[in-house]
Structure formats: C-alpha cells, structure tokens
Short mmCIF file of C-alpha atoms and ligand atoms in Angstrom, two decimals:
data_model
loop_
_atom_site.label_atom_id
_atom_site.label_comp_id
_atom_site.label_asym_id
_atom_site.label_seq_id
_atom_site.Cartn_x
_atom_site.Cartn_y
_atom_site.Cartn_z
CA MET A 1 21.58 -124.33 44.66
CA VAL A 2 23.50 -121.73 46.69
CA LYS A 3 24.77 -118.78 44.61
CA VAL A 4 28.12 -117.36 45.69
CA ILE A 5 30.20 -114.27 44.99
CA MET A 6 33.88 -115.23 45.41
CA HIS A 7 35.69 -112.19 46.84
CA GLY A 8 39.41 -112.57 46.02
CA CYS A 9 38.56 -115.12 43.30
CA ASN A 10 41.96 -115.03 41.57
CA GLY A 11 44.08 -115.64 44.66
CA HIS A 12 45.30 -119.00 45.93
CA MET A 13 42.20 -119.71 48.02
CA GLY A 14 39.80 -118.16 45.49
CA ARG A 15 41.09 -120.51 42.78
CA THR A 16 40.94 -123.47 45.19
CA ILE A 17 37.29 -122.70 45.98
CA THR A 18 36.48 -122.24 42.29
CA GLY A 19 37.74 -125.81 41.77
CA ILE A 20 35.73 -127.19 44.72
CA CYS A 21 32.50 -125.48 43.53
CA GLU A 22 32.92 -126.82 39.97
CA ASN A 23 32.58 -130.32 41.43
CA ASP A 24 29.71 -129.58 43.82
CA SER A 25 26.20 -129.42 42.36
CA ASP A 26 24.81 -127.71 45.50
CA ILE A 27 26.79 -124.50 45.06
CA GLU A 28 27.71 -122.20 42.18
CA ILE A 29 30.00 -119.19 41.90
CA VAL A 30 27.93 -116.61 40.00
CA ALA A 31 30.54 -113.81 40.15
CA GLY A 32 34.04 -113.08 41.36
CA VAL A 33 35.77 -109.95 42.63
CA ASP A 34 39.50 -109.37 42.20
CA PRO A 35 41.60 -106.43 40.95
CA PHE A 36 44.06 -108.97 39.50
CA ASP A 37 42.74 -110.31 36.18
CA GLY A 38 45.31 -112.86 35.05
CA VAL A 39 42.99 -115.86 35.51
CA ASP A 40 40.47 -117.31 33.06
CA ASN A 41 37.19 -117.73 35.00
CA ASN A 42 33.87 -119.15 33.82
CA TYR A 43 32.00 -116.44 35.77
CA PRO A 44 32.09 -112.61 35.49
CA VAL A 45 34.82 -110.94 37.55
CA PHE A 46 34.57 -107.37 38.89
CA LYS A 47 37.51 -105.23 39.99
CA THR A 48 35.90 -104.22 43.31
CA ILE A 49 32.88 -105.36 45.27
CA LYS A 50 31.21 -101.99 44.63
CA ASP A 51 31.28 -102.73 40.87
CA CYS A 52 29.53 -106.10 41.31
CA THR A 53 26.08 -106.16 39.71
CA VAL A 54 25.32 -109.88 40.21
CA ASP A 55 22.98 -111.01 43.01
CA ALA A 56 24.01 -113.89 45.26
CA ASP A 57 22.92 -115.75 48.41
CA VAL A 58 26.29 -115.46 50.13
CA ILE A 59 29.83 -114.10 49.69
CA ILE A 60 32.99 -116.08 50.44
CA ASP A 61 35.93 -113.78 51.20
CA PHE A 62 39.60 -114.78 50.94
CA SER A 63 41.17 -111.48 49.90
CA ASN A 64 43.13 -108.81 51.68
CA ALA A 65 42.48 -106.98 54.96
CA LYS A 66 42.40 -103.67 53.04
CA ALA A 67 39.39 -104.92 51.05
CA VAL A 68 37.28 -105.90 54.05
CA ASP A 69 35.79 -102.48 54.98
CA ASP A 70 34.15 -102.02 51.57
CA LEU A 71 33.03 -105.65 51.62
CA LEU A 72 31.25 -105.28 54.96
CA GLU A 73 29.52 -102.10 53.77
CA TYR A 74 28.33 -103.92 50.62
CA CYS A 75 27.04 -106.90 52.63
CA VAL A 76 25.06 -104.69 55.01
CA GLU A 77 23.65 -102.57 52.17
CA LYS A 78 22.66 -105.55 49.97
CA LYS A 79 21.82 -107.85 52.91
CA VAL A 80 24.11 -110.59 51.63
CA PRO A 81 25.59 -112.95 54.29
CA VAL A 82 29.38 -113.20 54.28
CA VAL A 83 31.90 -115.92 55.18
CA LEU A 84 34.84 -113.76 56.23
CA CYS A 85 38.09 -115.74 55.99
CA THR A 86 40.69 -113.02 55.39
CA THR A 87 43.10 -112.80 58.33
CA GLY A 88 45.07 -109.89 59.75
CA LEU A 89 42.00 -107.72 60.40
CA SER A 90 42.56 -104.73 62.71
CA ASP A 91 40.63 -104.32 65.97
CA GLU A 92 38.57 -101.62 64.21
CA GLN A 93 37.71 -104.04 61.41
CA LEU A 94 36.76 -106.77 63.88
CA ALA A 95 34.48 -104.23 65.60
CA LYS A 96 33.06 -103.31 62.19
CA ALA A 97 32.35 -106.98 61.43
CA LYS A 98 30.58 -107.28 64.80
CA GLU A 99 28.53 -104.17 64.02
CA ALA A 100 27.67 -105.51 60.54
CA SER A 101 26.42 -108.75 62.08
CA LYS A 102 23.56 -106.81 63.68
CA ASN A 103 22.17 -106.34 60.16
CA VAL A 104 23.43 -109.34 58.19
CA ALA A 105 24.79 -112.85 58.86
CA VAL A 106 28.60 -112.79 59.31
CA LEU A 107 30.64 -115.97 59.81
CA ARG A 108 34.30 -115.48 60.70
CA SER A 109 36.97 -118.01 61.58
CA ALA A 110 40.77 -117.79 61.55
CA ASN A 111 40.84 -121.49 60.61
CA MET A 112 38.12 -122.72 58.28
CA SER A 113 39.10 -126.41 58.37
CA LEU A 114 36.21 -128.69 59.30
CA GLY A 115 38.75 -131.09 60.84
CA ILE A 116 40.38 -128.57 63.17
CA ASN A 117 37.04 -127.11 64.22
CA THR A 118 35.60 -130.55 64.97
CA ILE A 119 38.73 -131.43 66.98
CA MET A 120 38.21 -128.25 69.02
CA GLU A 121 34.80 -129.57 70.05
CA LEU A 122 36.22 -133.04 70.87
CA LEU A 123 39.03 -131.49 72.94
CA LYS A 124 36.58 -129.87 75.32
CA LYS A 125 35.21 -133.27 76.33
CA ALA A 126 38.68 -134.87 76.41
CA ALA A 127 40.08 -132.11 78.65
CA GLN A 128 37.23 -132.47 81.11
CA VAL A 129 37.97 -136.19 81.45
CA PHE A 130 41.77 -136.23 81.30
CA ALA A 131 42.90 -133.03 83.10
CA PRO A 132 41.19 -133.78 86.43
CA ALA A 133 42.57 -137.34 86.17
CA GLY A 134 46.12 -135.91 86.13
CA PHE A 135 46.98 -136.24 82.44
CA ASP A 136 49.50 -133.67 81.15
CA MET A 137 48.40 -131.76 78.05
CA GLU A 138 50.90 -130.79 75.35
CA ILE A 139 50.51 -129.45 71.83
CA VAL A 140 53.02 -129.89 69.00
CA GLU A 141 52.55 -128.06 65.73
CA LYS A 142 54.59 -128.33 62.51
CA HIS A 143 54.64 -125.91 59.58
CA HIS A 144 56.76 -125.01 56.54
CA ASN A 145 59.93 -122.98 56.83
CA GLN A 146 58.33 -119.81 55.40
CA LYS A 147 55.93 -119.32 58.32
CA LEU A 148 56.76 -116.19 60.33
CA ASP A 149 54.75 -116.68 63.52
CA ALA A 150 55.15 -119.39 66.15
CA PRO A 151 53.26 -121.05 67.64
CA SER A 152 50.54 -121.10 65.01
CA GLY A 153 47.24 -119.31 65.67
CA THR A 154 45.59 -122.72 65.35
CA ALA A 155 47.79 -124.22 68.11
CA LEU A 156 46.77 -121.35 70.39
CA ALA A 157 43.11 -121.85 69.49
CA LEU A 158 43.44 -125.58 70.34
CA ALA A 159 45.00 -124.64 73.70
CA ASP A 160 42.14 -122.20 74.30
CA SER A 161 39.64 -125.01 73.65
CA LEU A 162 41.31 -127.08 76.39
CA ASN A 163 41.49 -124.13 78.77
CA ASP A 164 37.92 -122.97 78.16
CA ALA A 165 36.59 -126.42 79.07
CA LEU A 166 38.35 -126.46 82.46
CA ASP A 167 37.47 -124.76 85.75
CA GLU A 168 41.06 -123.71 86.48
CA ASP A 169 43.30 -121.56 84.27
CA TYR A 170 46.21 -123.40 82.60
CA GLU A 171 49.37 -121.48 81.71
CA TYR A 172 50.82 -121.81 78.17
CA ILE A 173 54.54 -122.69 78.18
CA TYR A 174 56.42 -122.12 74.90
CA ASP A 175 60.00 -122.71 76.02
CA ARG A 176 61.43 -124.78 78.86
CA SER A 177 65.11 -124.23 78.03
CA GLN A 178 65.64 -121.64 80.79
CA ARG A 179 63.73 -123.56 83.44
CA ARG A 180 65.18 -126.11 85.83
CA GLN A 181 61.98 -127.32 87.38
CA LYS A 182 59.48 -130.08 86.90
CA ARG A 183 56.47 -129.52 84.77
CA ASP A 184 53.58 -127.89 86.63
CA PRO A 185 50.36 -129.92 86.24
CA HIS A 186 48.53 -126.68 85.36
CA GLU A 187 50.44 -125.92 82.23
CA ILE A 188 49.93 -126.64 78.55
CA GLY A 189 53.21 -126.92 76.67
CA ILE A 190 53.10 -125.68 73.07
CA SER A 191 56.01 -126.59 70.77
CA ALA A 192 56.61 -125.40 67.20
CA VAL A 193 58.56 -127.25 64.48
CA ARG A 194 59.47 -125.40 61.25
CA GLY A 195 60.74 -127.13 58.14
CA GLY A 196 60.38 -127.89 54.44
CA ASN A 197 56.94 -127.41 52.96
CA ILE A 198 54.82 -128.98 55.73
CA VAL A 199 51.34 -127.52 55.16
CA GLY A 200 50.21 -127.85 58.78
CA GLU A 201 50.20 -130.54 61.47
CA HIS A 202 48.74 -130.25 64.96
CA GLU A 203 49.03 -132.89 67.67
CA VAL A 204 47.29 -132.62 71.03
CA ILE A 205 48.79 -135.07 73.53
CA PHE A 206 47.19 -136.20 76.77
CA ALA A 207 49.96 -138.04 78.68
CA GLY A 208 48.87 -139.99 81.75
CA LEU A 209 50.12 -142.86 83.83
CA ASP A 210 50.91 -145.71 81.42
CA GLU A 211 48.72 -144.33 78.64
CA VAL A 212 48.95 -141.57 76.06
CA ILE A 213 46.12 -140.30 73.89
CA THR A 214 47.03 -138.24 70.83
CA ILE A 215 44.54 -136.34 68.70
CA GLU A 216 46.19 -135.36 65.44
CA HIS A 217 45.25 -133.28 62.41
CA THR A 218 47.24 -133.13 59.19
CA ALA A 219 46.49 -130.67 56.39
CA TYR A 220 47.85 -131.90 53.03
CA SER A 221 46.87 -128.74 51.18
CA LYS A 222 45.11 -125.41 51.67
CA GLY A 223 42.09 -127.18 50.16
CA VAL A 224 41.00 -128.02 53.73
CA PHE A 225 40.22 -124.33 54.30
CA GLY A 226 38.39 -124.10 50.99
CA LYS A 227 36.22 -127.13 51.77
CA GLY A 228 35.34 -125.64 55.18
CA ALA A 229 34.51 -122.26 53.61
CA VAL A 230 32.19 -123.91 51.06
CA GLU A 231 30.37 -125.80 53.83
CA ALA A 232 30.14 -122.55 55.81
CA ALA A 233 28.66 -120.74 52.79
CA LYS A 234 25.98 -123.43 52.36
CA PHE A 235 25.17 -123.10 56.07
CA LEU A 236 25.07 -119.28 56.06
CA ALA A 237 22.89 -118.73 52.97
CA GLY A 238 19.46 -117.58 54.14
CA LYS A 239 20.52 -117.20 57.80
CA ALA A 240 19.24 -114.31 59.91
CA ALA A 241 21.57 -111.47 60.93
CA GLY A 242 24.08 -112.48 63.59
CA SER A 243 27.64 -113.51 64.34
CA TYR A 244 28.44 -117.13 63.45
CA ASP A 245 31.52 -119.34 63.54
CA MET A 246 32.58 -122.82 62.42
CA ALA A 247 31.19 -124.37 65.63
CA ASP A 248 27.71 -123.39 64.31
CA VAL A 249 28.45 -125.10 60.97
CA ILE A 250 29.52 -128.30 62.74
CA ALA A 251 26.61 -128.22 65.18
CA ALA A 252 24.21 -128.08 62.20
CA LYS A 253 25.72 -131.25 60.66
N1 LIG B 301 40.53 -118.41 57.66
C1 LIG B 301 41.27 -119.38 57.07
O1 LIG B 301 41.11 -120.58 57.35
C2 LIG B 301 42.28 -119.00 56.03
C3 LIG B 301 42.94 -119.99 55.31
C4 LIG B 301 43.82 -119.60 54.27
C5 LIG B 301 44.01 -118.24 54.02
N2 LIG B 301 43.37 -117.29 54.78
C6 LIG B 301 43.51 -115.85 54.52
O2 LIG B 301 42.79 -115.53 53.33
C7 LIG B 301 43.43 -114.43 52.68
C8 LIG B 301 43.73 -114.80 51.23
O3 LIG B 301 44.61 -115.89 51.20
P1 LIG B 301 45.24 -116.40 49.82
O4 LIG B 301 46.26 -117.42 50.18
O5 LIG B 301 44.19 -116.76 48.86
O6 LIG B 301 45.99 -115.05 49.35
P2 LIG B 301 46.33 -114.56 47.87
O7 LIG B 301 47.25 -113.40 48.04
O8 LIG B 301 46.77 -115.72 47.03
O9 LIG B 301 44.92 -114.05 47.29
C9 LIG B 301 44.29 -112.87 47.68
C10 LIG B 301 43.53 -112.33 46.46
O10 LIG B 301 42.76 -111.21 46.91
C11 LIG B 301 42.80 -110.27 45.86
N3 LIG B 301 42.42 -108.92 46.31
C12 LIG B 301 43.22 -107.91 46.72
N4 LIG B 301 42.47 -106.81 46.95
C13 LIG B 301 41.19 -107.14 46.68
C14 LIG B 301 39.97 -106.42 46.72
N5 LIG B 301 39.93 -105.12 47.05
N6 LIG B 301 38.83 -107.08 46.40
C15 LIG B 301 38.87 -108.38 46.02
N7 LIG B 301 40.00 -109.09 45.95
C16 LIG B 301 41.15 -108.49 46.28
C17 LIG B 301 44.24 -110.34 45.33
O11 LIG B 301 44.36 -109.77 44.02
C18 LIG B 301 44.46 -111.85 45.34
O12 LIG B 301 44.11 -112.43 44.10
C19 LIG B 301 44.65 -114.11 53.53
O13 LIG B 301 44.31 -113.10 54.47
C20 LIG B 301 44.92 -115.42 54.27
O14 LIG B 301 45.65 -115.25 55.47
C21 LIG B 301 42.50 -117.65 55.77
#
C-alpha cells in the first residue's frame, strides 16, 4: 500500500484524486495539505506542508506555484519523493526542482494523462515512418471557451514528439491566413478550436497520398490527469533520487 500526502487536497484536482484513491486498494491518502478548509476529508489536513507531521511514501502536488518552493524544501529534508503537477513554475523553480532531484525522486509533467503520454511515444514511431514517406503532419486541438492560451501546451508537446523523432527540423505553423503559398513539406500545422466546455481534444493527422491516419485523444474530465498522477505516485514511491517523467511511468508498465 502506497501512502500519499495530497498537497492541494481541497482543490479541483486534489478532490478528484481523493475520489480515485478511495476506490484503489493499492494507494491511500494519509494526509492532505491545503490552506482552504471548506472540505470534509477522511484524512488529517494541514495548512502548510511545514505543519505536516504524517509520514508518507510519496507526495502528489496539485496546488499553486507559490507553494512549490516550500514543498521542494520539505521533500529534500524528509526524503519524500514528489509528483509535481502544478503548472506555471518560474525558471528559478524549475531549476530548484532539478536541484532537488539530486537528493530525492522528482517526477514532473505538464500533462499527467496516461493517454497523452502514451500517444507521445507512439508518435515518435509514426513520424519516423510517415514523414520520410511524404505524409503531411497536422495537429488540431479543441478546448473550452475559458482557455487563455492557444495552442495548448499539450499540442506543442505532441509537435515536439514528432520533431524530436525526425532528423530534420520541422517548423510549426499556427496561421496560414496571411500566406499565399503551398504548404511546405517540412512544417507541422497546429490549429486551435475554442468553444463551449470541451475538456480537451487533440488530433494528430498524418495525411498522405490516398490515405490519412489520425491519432486522437479525448479527455472527458480532469480525472485523466488524476489517474495519471496516481499511477505516477505508485511508480515513484521508493525510487532513488533523480528526475523522472511520465515516459518513465509508461516504460515501467
Ligand atoms: N500537470 C497536469 O497534468 C495538470 C492537470 C491539471 C491541473 N494542473 C495544475 O495543478 C494545479 C492545481 O489545479 P486545480 O485545478 O486543482 O486548482 P485549484 O485552484 O482547484 O486547487 C489548488 C488548491 O491548492 C491549494 N493551495 C494553495 N496554496 C497552497 C499551499 N501553500 N499548500 C497547499 N495547497 C495550497 C488551494 O487552496 C486549492 O485548494 C494548477 O497549477 C493546474 O494548472 C496540472
């Protein structure tokens, strides 16, 4: 049984993970940390990580960038591995996470979904087959109308997976409206759709002569990130110091 401290336990993702762990006999939340106390939890909740007196095998973090410095210090001091999911970390904080990983296991990913991370692995193979054979590669992503950034960080990460697998550099094209020229074979078009309450859809299209292959991922709820984080926590418990990501979790499956 893996014992977890849920950092940010009363937020959207913290509550989602609490629900997932209640139905998983291999993992248990033994404590939570959150300054907001409006939620009834069946584990003790501390206001800050420094107040936490409960021992655990691993910490799952979905909180706030401002909370991450203290968290990393705690993890290094107590030698507790951490699944770091909070986004919007500064360059200094990313450097701090890297430094912490010399002393404790740190797993960080901007997208914790097992589906997206597995697709990233599949795309490397697909790109190596299809790009040299002249297939055009395009990505279409769709999100709700409240999302501020476009394209999504996940769409860019998918494009990077394609690019990293290829010998030549492919240029990312976000807008063709001002261009009056044919598509260059060495480009990856990335299009963003915004509307309604779409949680997140990503399509990677390989368009060749008389055939089209589409690899598609649909998230129906933020639960996909919670499920990935729980799998990552099980993987990370007991691991030696080092920097890990979701590719390590998938490779161990
Ligand atoms: N990596 C991924 O796949 C992924 C997926 C979803 C969300 N996120 C990120 O996770 C973070 C949380 O997302 P959310 O939707 O649950 O947000 P949320 O605002 O619903 O929850 C955040 C919680 O953190 C708590 N918090 C604030 N300061 C804290 C502190 N010092 N210590 C402990 N807890 C503290 C807040 O009170 C709140 O309950 C965001 O940065 C979000 O972008 C990452």
